[in-house]
Amino acid sequence: MKLGMEKDLLLEQKHGKSRVRVARVWRQPGGKETIVEWNVNISLYSDCIPAYTDGDNSDIVATDSMKNTVYAKAKECVEQLSAEEFGVLLGKHFTSTYPKVTGATINIVEKPWERILMDGIPHGHGFKLGTEKHTTEININKLGEVKVTSGVEGLALLKTTQSGFVGFIRDKYTLLPDTKERMLATEVSAVWRYSKKPSCYTKAYISVQKTLVDVLFGSPHEGVYSPSVQNTLYFMAESVLHRFPEIEFIRLSMPNLHFLPVNLPNIVKFDHDVYVPTDEPHGTIEATLTRKKITFSKL
């Protein structure tokens, strides 16, 4: 028996292609080459209800087509571009090419290939894999309205001093002592959304990341004291919004990865110089800082 869509039912749907891995090399005169590696996820929102209710696939964009579009568009990009720009390019293609597609979300994670230095000289075609990853999410609708969100994942940071934690709630379950001297280690994940297009997405990404790092560590000689991960997180986020007026909000996740001082009474005396590193369990600290008044321009 063939069933149709009931009048009192509401169907929300999307479909796409995930984990499309593509690498693009740009070769320049003189032997200098540049490479990016992207992991692309595509989700399309479309008016293709008959595919679900009646088995009519005539309005469906095949996920194979989505995958092949990624490769074809990468080839068309003869000039080097950012992950954000590539995501916008893909989103505009899907929403403009297919009449039934009403919107698209493009997520891209860029693998951190970094140019090798040989005796301080950048190698023309040699790269090594870094740690933190550049992320972006593009949301675009049929009208061409675009929202661009960028981010960083896996930014591992540690300072061996100038961190403490005192004055917190104490009850019968609390064993943690107050301390004004501890290590601070975390793996920062951050996302931020642009209300207007920066002059260069890649430079903006690098500058935001540098701001986060600079605020956490302070100057190279004096440093800066952190009374809590929460307080440091807030000043990192505040500094980004202060420095980059084109950013609407920033969301930070900073797990507190513990380095526990070793204590072996009657064997040897330690003085905050030997630790047991552990990330299980770890504290989770997350917050979003948003401007109260936002003015959007077309990205």
mmCIF file of C-alpha atoms in Angstrom:
data_model
loop_
_atom_site.group_PDB
_atom_site.id
_atom_site.type_symbol
_atom_site.label_atom_id
_atom_site.label_comp_id
_atom_site.label_asym_id
_atom_site.label_seq_id
_atom_site.Cartn_x
_atom_site.Cartn_y
_atom_site.Cartn_z
ATOM 1 C CA MET A 1 0.000 0.000 0.000
ATOM 2 C CA LYS A 2 1.351 3.422 -0.934
ATOM 3 C CA LEU A 3 1.143 6.027 1.824
ATOM 4 C CA GLY A 4 1.131 9.787 1.225
ATOM 5 C CA MET A 5 1.953 12.732 3.488
ATOM 6 C CA GLU A 6 -0.635 13.147 6.242
ATOM 7 C CA LYS A 7 -1.999 16.665 6.555
ATOM 8 C CA ASP A 8 -1.277 16.851 10.291
ATOM 9 C CA LEU A 9 2.371 15.828 9.927
ATOM 10 C CA LEU A 10 5.318 18.151 9.380
ATOM 11 C CA LEU A 11 8.489 16.891 7.728
ATOM 12 C CA GLU A 12 11.825 18.657 8.210
ATOM 13 C CA GLN A 13 14.674 17.225 6.188
ATOM 14 C CA LYS A 14 18.101 17.797 4.717
ATOM 15 C CA HIS A 15 20.614 15.637 2.959
ATOM 16 C CA GLY A 16 24.220 15.953 1.943
ATOM 17 C CA LYS A 17 27.681 14.458 1.678
ATOM 18 C CA SER A 18 30.136 14.191 4.560
ATOM 19 C CA ARG A 19 33.889 13.768 4.871
ATOM 20 C CA VAL A 20 34.746 14.788 1.335
ATOM 21 C CA ARG A 21 38.516 15.131 1.538
ATOM 22 C CA VAL A 22 40.229 17.296 -1.040
ATOM 23 C CA ALA A 23 43.743 18.678 -1.320
ATOM 24 C CA ARG A 24 44.597 21.573 -3.637
ATOM 25 C CA VAL A 25 48.129 22.508 -4.677
ATOM 26 C CA TRP A 26 48.900 25.883 -6.207
ATOM 27 C CA ARG A 27 52.167 25.883 -8.154
ATOM 28 C CA GLN A 28 53.924 29.196 -8.574
ATOM 29 C CA PRO A 29 56.824 30.339 -10.753
ATOM 30 C CA GLY A 30 60.185 29.720 -9.182
ATOM 31 C CA GLY A 31 59.241 26.401 -7.603
ATOM 32 C CA LYS A 32 57.295 27.688 -4.583
ATOM 33 C CA GLU A 33 54.158 25.651 -3.962
ATOM 34 C CA THR A 34 51.238 25.942 -1.555
ATOM 35 C CA ILE A 35 48.902 23.177 -0.380
ATOM 36 C CA VAL A 36 45.647 23.044 1.562
ATOM 37 C CA GLU A 37 43.795 19.932 2.691
ATOM 38 C CA TRP A 38 40.089 20.303 3.462
ATOM 39 C CA ASN A 39 37.518 17.924 4.925
ATOM 40 C CA VAL A 40 34.203 19.165 3.519
ATOM 41 C CA ASN A 41 30.693 18.408 4.805
ATOM 42 C CA ILE A 42 27.682 19.526 2.737
ATOM 43 C CA SER A 43 24.055 19.761 3.855
ATOM 44 C CA LEU A 44 21.355 20.915 1.440
ATOM 45 C CA TYR A 45 17.893 22.121 2.400
ATOM 46 C CA SER A 46 15.496 21.555 -0.463
ATOM 47 C CA ASP A 47 11.857 21.326 -1.449
ATOM 48 C CA CYS A 48 11.939 17.622 -2.267
ATOM 49 C CA ILE A 49 9.130 16.270 -0.080
ATOM 50 C CA PRO A 50 7.872 13.877 -2.816
ATOM 51 C CA ALA A 51 11.136 11.947 -2.492
ATOM 52 C CA TYR A 52 10.123 11.061 1.067
ATOM 53 C CA THR A 53 6.375 10.673 0.638
ATOM 54 C CA ASP A 54 6.050 9.258 -2.882
ATOM 55 C CA GLY A 55 9.452 7.854 -3.800
ATOM 56 C CA ASP A 56 9.855 10.554 -6.472
ATOM 57 C CA ASN A 57 13.542 11.465 -6.686
ATOM 58 C CA SER A 58 13.248 14.004 -9.507
ATOM 59 C CA ASP A 59 14.099 16.941 -7.200
ATOM 60 C CA ILE A 60 17.003 15.266 -5.373
ATOM 61 C CA VAL A 61 20.614 16.354 -5.849
ATOM 62 C CA ALA A 62 22.642 13.147 -5.679
ATOM 63 C CA THR A 63 25.285 13.104 -2.973
ATOM 64 C CA ASP A 64 27.689 11.801 -5.634
ATOM 65 C CA SER A 65 27.141 15.083 -7.482
ATOM 66 C CA MET A 66 27.965 17.004 -4.308
ATOM 67 C CA LYS A 67 31.230 15.095 -3.855
ATOM 68 C CA ASN A 68 32.300 15.640 -7.451
ATOM 69 C CA THR A 69 31.367 19.329 -7.245
ATOM 70 C CA VAL A 70 33.914 19.758 -4.447
ATOM 71 C CA TYR A 71 36.686 18.405 -6.667
ATOM 72 C CA ALA A 72 35.588 20.365 -9.730
ATOM 73 C CA LYS A 73 35.304 23.656 -7.843
ATOM 74 C CA ALA A 74 38.702 23.101 -6.233
ATOM 75 C CA LYS A 75 40.170 22.725 -9.716
ATOM 76 C CA GLU A 76 38.447 25.938 -10.881
ATOM 77 C CA CYS A 77 40.136 27.920 -8.088
ATOM 78 C CA VAL A 78 43.257 28.943 -9.984
ATOM 79 C CA GLU A 79 44.124 31.500 -7.305
ATOM 80 C CA GLN A 80 44.747 30.479 -3.702
ATOM 81 C CA LEU A 81 41.736 31.065 -1.444
ATOM 82 C CA SER A 82 40.683 30.499 2.149
ATOM 83 C CA ALA A 83 38.441 27.746 3.496
ATOM 84 C CA GLU A 84 35.784 30.410 4.119
ATOM 85 C CA GLU A 85 35.881 31.598 0.511
ATOM 86 C CA PHE A 86 35.737 28.034 -0.788
ATOM 87 C CA GLY A 87 32.728 27.309 1.436
ATOM 88 C CA VAL A 88 30.903 30.394 0.161
ATOM 89 C CA LEU A 89 31.713 29.371 -3.416
ATOM 90 C CA LEU A 90 30.221 25.901 -2.845
ATOM 91 C CA GLY A 91 27.145 27.243 -1.071
ATOM 92 C CA LYS A 92 26.382 29.754 -3.810
ATOM 93 C CA HIS A 93 26.813 27.027 -6.442
ATOM 94 C CA PHE A 94 24.278 24.695 -4.851
ATOM 95 C CA THR A 95 21.671 27.380 -4.105
ATOM 96 C CA SER A 96 21.910 28.962 -7.558
ATOM 97 C CA THR A 97 22.259 25.823 -9.693
ATOM 98 C CA TYR A 98 19.402 23.692 -8.347
ATOM 99 C CA PRO A 99 15.920 25.285 -8.319
ATOM 100 C CA LYS A 100 14.617 23.166 -5.427
ATOM 101 C CA VAL A 101 17.579 23.841 -3.118
ATOM 102 C CA THR A 102 16.552 26.583 -0.695
ATOM 103 C CA GLY A 103 19.683 26.710 1.435
ATOM 104 C CA ALA A 104 23.036 25.105 2.134
ATOM 105 C CA THR A 105 25.366 24.597 5.073
ATOM 106 C CA ILE A 106 29.016 23.955 4.275
ATOM 107 C CA ASN A 107 31.378 22.845 7.039
ATOM 108 C CA ILE A 108 35.106 22.689 6.354
ATOM 109 C CA VAL A 109 37.981 21.583 8.567
ATOM 110 C CA GLU A 110 41.416 22.517 7.247
ATOM 111 C CA LYS A 111 44.306 20.248 8.108
ATOM 112 C CA PRO A 112 47.267 22.285 9.436
ATOM 113 C CA TRP A 113 50.011 21.684 6.873
ATOM 114 C CA GLU A 114 52.850 24.106 7.659
ATOM 115 C CA ARG A 115 55.817 24.996 5.480
ATOM 116 C CA ILE A 116 59.104 23.444 6.593
ATOM 117 C CA LEU A 117 62.006 25.711 7.540
ATOM 118 C CA MET A 118 65.445 24.459 6.526
ATOM 119 C CA ASP A 119 68.158 26.377 8.390
ATOM 120 C CA GLY A 120 65.627 29.164 8.834
ATOM 121 C CA ILE A 121 64.724 29.263 5.131
ATOM 122 C CA PRO A 122 61.155 28.377 4.020
ATOM 123 C CA HIS A 123 61.210 25.268 1.851
ATOM 124 C CA GLY A 124 59.595 25.671 -1.557
ATOM 125 C CA HIS A 125 57.578 22.447 -1.477
ATOM 126 C CA GLY A 126 58.191 20.841 1.938
ATOM 127 C CA PHE A 127 55.496 20.755 4.630
ATOM 128 C CA LYS A 128 54.884 19.260 8.076
ATOM 129 C CA LEU A 129 51.614 18.582 9.852
ATOM 130 C CA GLY A 130 50.815 21.008 12.657
ATOM 131 C CA THR A 131 48.323 20.630 15.494
ATOM 132 C CA GLU A 132 45.407 23.071 15.677
ATOM 133 C CA LYS A 133 42.837 22.991 12.880
ATOM 134 C CA HIS A 134 41.110 25.852 11.068
ATOM 135 C CA THR A 135 37.326 25.368 10.848
ATOM 136 C CA THR A 136 34.556 27.219 9.058
ATOM 137 C CA GLU A 137 30.788 26.945 8.629
ATOM 138 C CA ILE A 138 28.949 28.679 5.795
ATOM 139 C CA ASN A 139 25.165 29.114 5.862
ATOM 140 C CA ILE A 140 23.592 30.488 2.687
ATOM 141 C CA ASN A 141 20.020 30.783 1.442
ATOM 142 C CA LYS A 142 18.342 31.234 -1.921
ATOM 143 C CA LEU A 143 18.555 35.020 -1.631
ATOM 144 C CA GLY A 144 22.330 34.848 -1.403
ATOM 145 C CA GLU A 145 22.391 35.857 2.262
ATOM 146 C CA VAL A 146 25.515 34.398 3.848
ATOM 147 C CA LYS A 147 26.615 33.771 7.427
ATOM 148 C CA VAL A 148 30.283 32.919 7.871
ATOM 149 C CA THR A 149 31.583 31.329 11.072
ATOM 150 C CA SER A 150 35.276 30.569 11.544
ATOM 151 C CA GLY A 151 37.078 28.763 14.306
ATOM 152 C CA VAL A 152 40.053 26.878 15.646
ATOM 153 C CA GLU A 153 40.151 23.395 17.192
ATOM 154 C CA GLY A 154 42.865 21.693 19.200
ATOM 155 C CA LEU A 155 44.863 24.796 20.142
ATOM 156 C CA ALA A 156 46.860 23.254 23.002
ATOM 157 C CA LEU A 157 48.308 25.841 25.393
ATOM 158 C CA LEU A 158 50.169 25.514 28.699
ATOM 159 C CA LYS A 159 51.917 27.816 31.133
ATOM 160 C CA THR A 160 53.879 26.449 34.060
ATOM 161 C CA THR A 161 53.157 29.249 36.540
ATOM 162 C CA GLN A 162 51.102 32.420 37.166
ATOM 163 C CA SER A 163 47.824 30.564 37.593
ATOM 164 C CA GLY A 164 45.732 29.911 40.679
ATOM 165 C CA PHE A 165 42.276 29.063 42.006
ATOM 166 C CA VAL A 166 41.030 30.244 45.407
ATOM 167 C CA GLY A 167 37.808 31.257 47.147
ATOM 168 C CA PHE A 168 35.485 28.728 45.474
ATOM 169 C CA ILE A 169 32.503 27.029 47.166
ATOM 170 C CA ARG A 170 33.458 24.506 49.813
ATOM 171 C CA ASP A 171 31.288 21.735 51.197
ATOM 172 C CA LYS A 172 31.699 18.185 52.474
ATOM 173 C CA TYR A 173 32.528 16.978 48.951
ATOM 174 C CA THR A 174 35.384 19.416 48.369
ATOM 175 C CA LEU A 175 38.936 18.133 48.655
ATOM 176 C CA LEU A 176 40.670 20.614 46.335
ATOM 177 C CA PRO A 177 42.874 23.035 48.303
ATOM 178 C CA ASP A 178 43.147 26.735 47.526
ATOM 179 C CA THR A 179 46.246 27.507 45.480
ATOM 180 C CA LYS A 180 47.814 30.630 44.054
ATOM 181 C CA GLU A 181 50.435 28.602 42.206
ATOM 182 C CA ARG A 182 49.525 25.946 39.657
ATOM 183 C CA MET A 183 49.987 25.051 36.028
ATOM 184 C CA LEU A 184 47.365 26.061 33.486
ATOM 185 C CA ALA A 185 46.902 23.710 30.544
ATOM 186 C CA THR A 186 44.010 23.667 28.093
ATOM 187 C CA GLU A 187 43.034 22.810 24.542
ATOM 188 C CA VAL A 188 41.157 25.785 23.148
ATOM 189 C CA SER A 189 38.244 25.375 20.761
ATOM 190 C CA ALA A 190 36.813 28.658 19.486
ATOM 191 C CA VAL A 191 34.236 29.746 16.923
ATOM 192 C CA TRP A 192 33.373 33.282 15.871
ATOM 193 C CA ARG A 193 30.891 34.733 13.390
ATOM 194 C CA TYR A 194 31.470 37.691 11.093
ATOM 195 C CA SER A 195 28.846 40.412 10.734
ATOM 196 C CA LYS A 196 30.773 41.766 7.762
ATOM 197 C CA LYS A 197 33.509 40.381 5.539
ATOM 198 C CA PRO A 198 37.068 41.029 6.748
ATOM 199 C CA SER A 199 39.686 42.188 4.277
ATOM 200 C CA CYS A 200 41.161 38.664 4.289
ATOM 201 C CA TYR A 201 39.675 35.616 6.038
ATOM 202 C CA THR A 202 43.040 33.892 6.395
ATOM 203 C CA LYS A 203 44.710 36.929 7.974
ATOM 204 C CA ALA A 204 41.714 37.403 10.277
ATOM 205 C CA TYR A 205 41.938 33.760 11.401
ATOM 206 C CA ILE A 206 45.649 34.072 12.148
ATOM 207 C CA SER A 207 45.129 37.372 14.001
ATOM 208 C CA VAL A 208 42.240 36.054 16.139
ATOM 209 C CA GLN A 209 44.290 33.006 17.093
ATOM 210 C CA LYS A 210 47.267 35.225 17.991
ATOM 211 C CA THR A 211 45.020 37.421 20.149
ATOM 212 C CA LEU A 212 43.770 34.388 22.093
ATOM 213 C CA VAL A 213 47.330 33.191 22.696
ATOM 214 C CA ASP A 214 48.679 36.638 23.624
ATOM 215 C CA VAL A 215 45.972 37.245 26.223
ATOM 216 C CA LEU A 216 46.443 33.871 27.899
ATOM 217 C CA PHE A 217 50.224 34.178 28.209
ATOM 218 C CA GLY A 218 50.802 37.907 28.595
ATOM 219 C CA SER A 219 54.149 39.490 27.767
ATOM 220 C CA PRO A 220 57.110 37.131 27.229
ATOM 221 C CA HIS A 221 58.965 38.513 30.272
ATOM 222 C CA GLU A 222 56.315 39.298 32.912
ATOM 223 C CA GLY A 223 53.449 37.035 31.788
ATOM 224 C CA VAL A 224 49.969 37.586 33.251
ATOM 225 C CA TYR A 225 48.307 36.038 36.300
ATOM 226 C CA SER A 226 45.191 33.889 35.829
ATOM 227 C CA PRO A 227 42.903 33.651 38.899
ATOM 228 C CA SER A 228 40.746 31.086 37.054
ATOM 229 C CA VAL A 229 40.269 29.621 33.598
ATOM 230 C CA GLN A 230 36.908 31.422 33.561
ATOM 231 C CA ASN A 231 38.524 34.815 34.034
ATOM 232 C CA THR A 232 41.190 34.144 31.403
ATOM 233 C CA LEU A 233 38.558 32.886 28.946
ATOM 234 C CA TYR A 234 36.522 36.070 29.382
ATOM 235 C CA PHE A 235 39.470 38.384 28.718
ATOM 236 C CA MET A 236 40.471 36.323 25.675
ATOM 237 C CA ALA A 237 36.954 36.664 24.230
ATOM 238 C CA GLU A 238 36.674 40.348 25.168
ATOM 239 C CA SER A 239 39.990 41.121 23.486
ATOM 240 C CA VAL A 240 38.859 39.481 20.247
ATOM 241 C CA LEU A 241 35.625 41.513 20.117
ATOM 242 C CA HIS A 242 37.498 44.696 20.998
ATOM 243 C CA ARG A 243 40.116 44.201 18.304
ATOM 244 C CA PHE A 244 37.837 42.894 15.531
ATOM 245 C CA PRO A 245 34.657 44.986 15.102
ATOM 246 C CA GLU A 246 33.574 42.742 12.225
ATOM 247 C CA ILE A 247 33.106 39.789 14.608
ATOM 248 C CA GLU A 248 29.585 39.383 16.009
ATOM 249 C CA PHE A 249 30.287 36.830 18.748
ATOM 250 C CA ILE A 250 32.927 34.381 19.915
ATOM 251 C CA ARG A 251 32.362 31.072 21.694
ATOM 252 C CA LEU A 252 35.225 29.491 23.637
ATOM 253 C CA SER A 253 35.611 26.039 25.146
ATOM 254 C CA MET A 254 38.657 25.598 27.397
ATOM 255 C CA PRO A 255 38.873 22.286 29.267
ATOM 256 C CA ASN A 256 41.076 22.459 32.340
ATOM 257 C CA LEU A 257 43.698 19.770 31.710
ATOM 258 C CA HIS A 258 45.208 18.967 35.081
ATOM 259 C CA PHE A 259 48.867 18.672 36.032
ATOM 260 C CA LEU A 260 48.793 17.329 39.596
ATOM 261 C CA PRO A 261 51.847 17.986 41.785
ATOM 262 C CA VAL A 262 53.509 14.760 42.915
ATOM 263 C CA ASN A 263 53.569 14.257 46.683
ATOM 264 C CA LEU A 264 55.572 11.343 48.126
ATOM 265 C CA PRO A 265 55.908 12.065 51.859
ATOM 266 C CA ASN A 266 58.876 10.475 53.644
ATOM 267 C CA ILE A 267 60.501 9.661 50.282
ATOM 268 C CA VAL A 268 61.395 12.917 48.568
ATOM 269 C CA LYS A 269 60.322 16.537 48.827
ATOM 270 C CA PHE A 270 58.854 18.050 45.658
ATOM 271 C CA ASP A 271 58.435 21.782 45.151
ATOM 272 C CA HIS A 272 56.012 22.242 42.245
ATOM 273 C CA ASP A 273 58.485 20.725 39.811
ATOM 274 C CA VAL A 274 57.206 17.171 39.176
ATOM 275 C CA TYR A 275 53.637 16.566 38.046
ATOM 276 C CA VAL A 276 51.267 13.835 36.933
ATOM 277 C CA PRO A 277 49.585 14.993 33.672
ATOM 278 C CA THR A 278 45.983 13.843 33.327
ATOM 279 C CA ASP A 279 43.088 14.819 31.073
ATOM 280 C CA GLU A 280 40.542 12.383 32.557
ATOM 281 C CA PRO A 281 38.537 13.645 34.274
ATOM 282 C CA HIS A 282 38.981 17.295 33.365
ATOM 283 C CA GLY A 283 37.122 20.506 34.034
ATOM 284 C CA THR A 284 34.973 21.992 31.271
ATOM 285 C CA ILE A 285 34.712 25.764 30.946
ATOM 286 C CA GLU A 286 32.677 27.255 28.091
ATOM 287 C CA ALA A 287 31.234 30.689 27.362
ATOM 288 C CA THR A 288 29.967 32.863 24.513
ATOM 289 C CA LEU A 289 30.508 36.612 24.350
ATOM 290 C CA THR A 290 28.181 38.536 22.000
ATOM 291 C CA ARG A 291 27.827 42.179 21.089
ATOM 292 C CA LYS A 292 24.538 43.689 22.307
ATOM 293 C CA LYS A 293 24.146 45.714 19.130
ATOM 294 C CA ILE A 294 25.030 44.098 15.811
ATOM 295 C CA THR A 295 24.946 45.712 12.385
ATOM 296 C CA PHE A 296 25.089 43.253 9.519
ATOM 297 C CA SER A 297 26.347 43.928 6.028
ATOM 298 C CA LYS A 298 26.283 41.637 3.035
ATOM 299 C CA LEU A 299 29.208 39.185 3.231
#
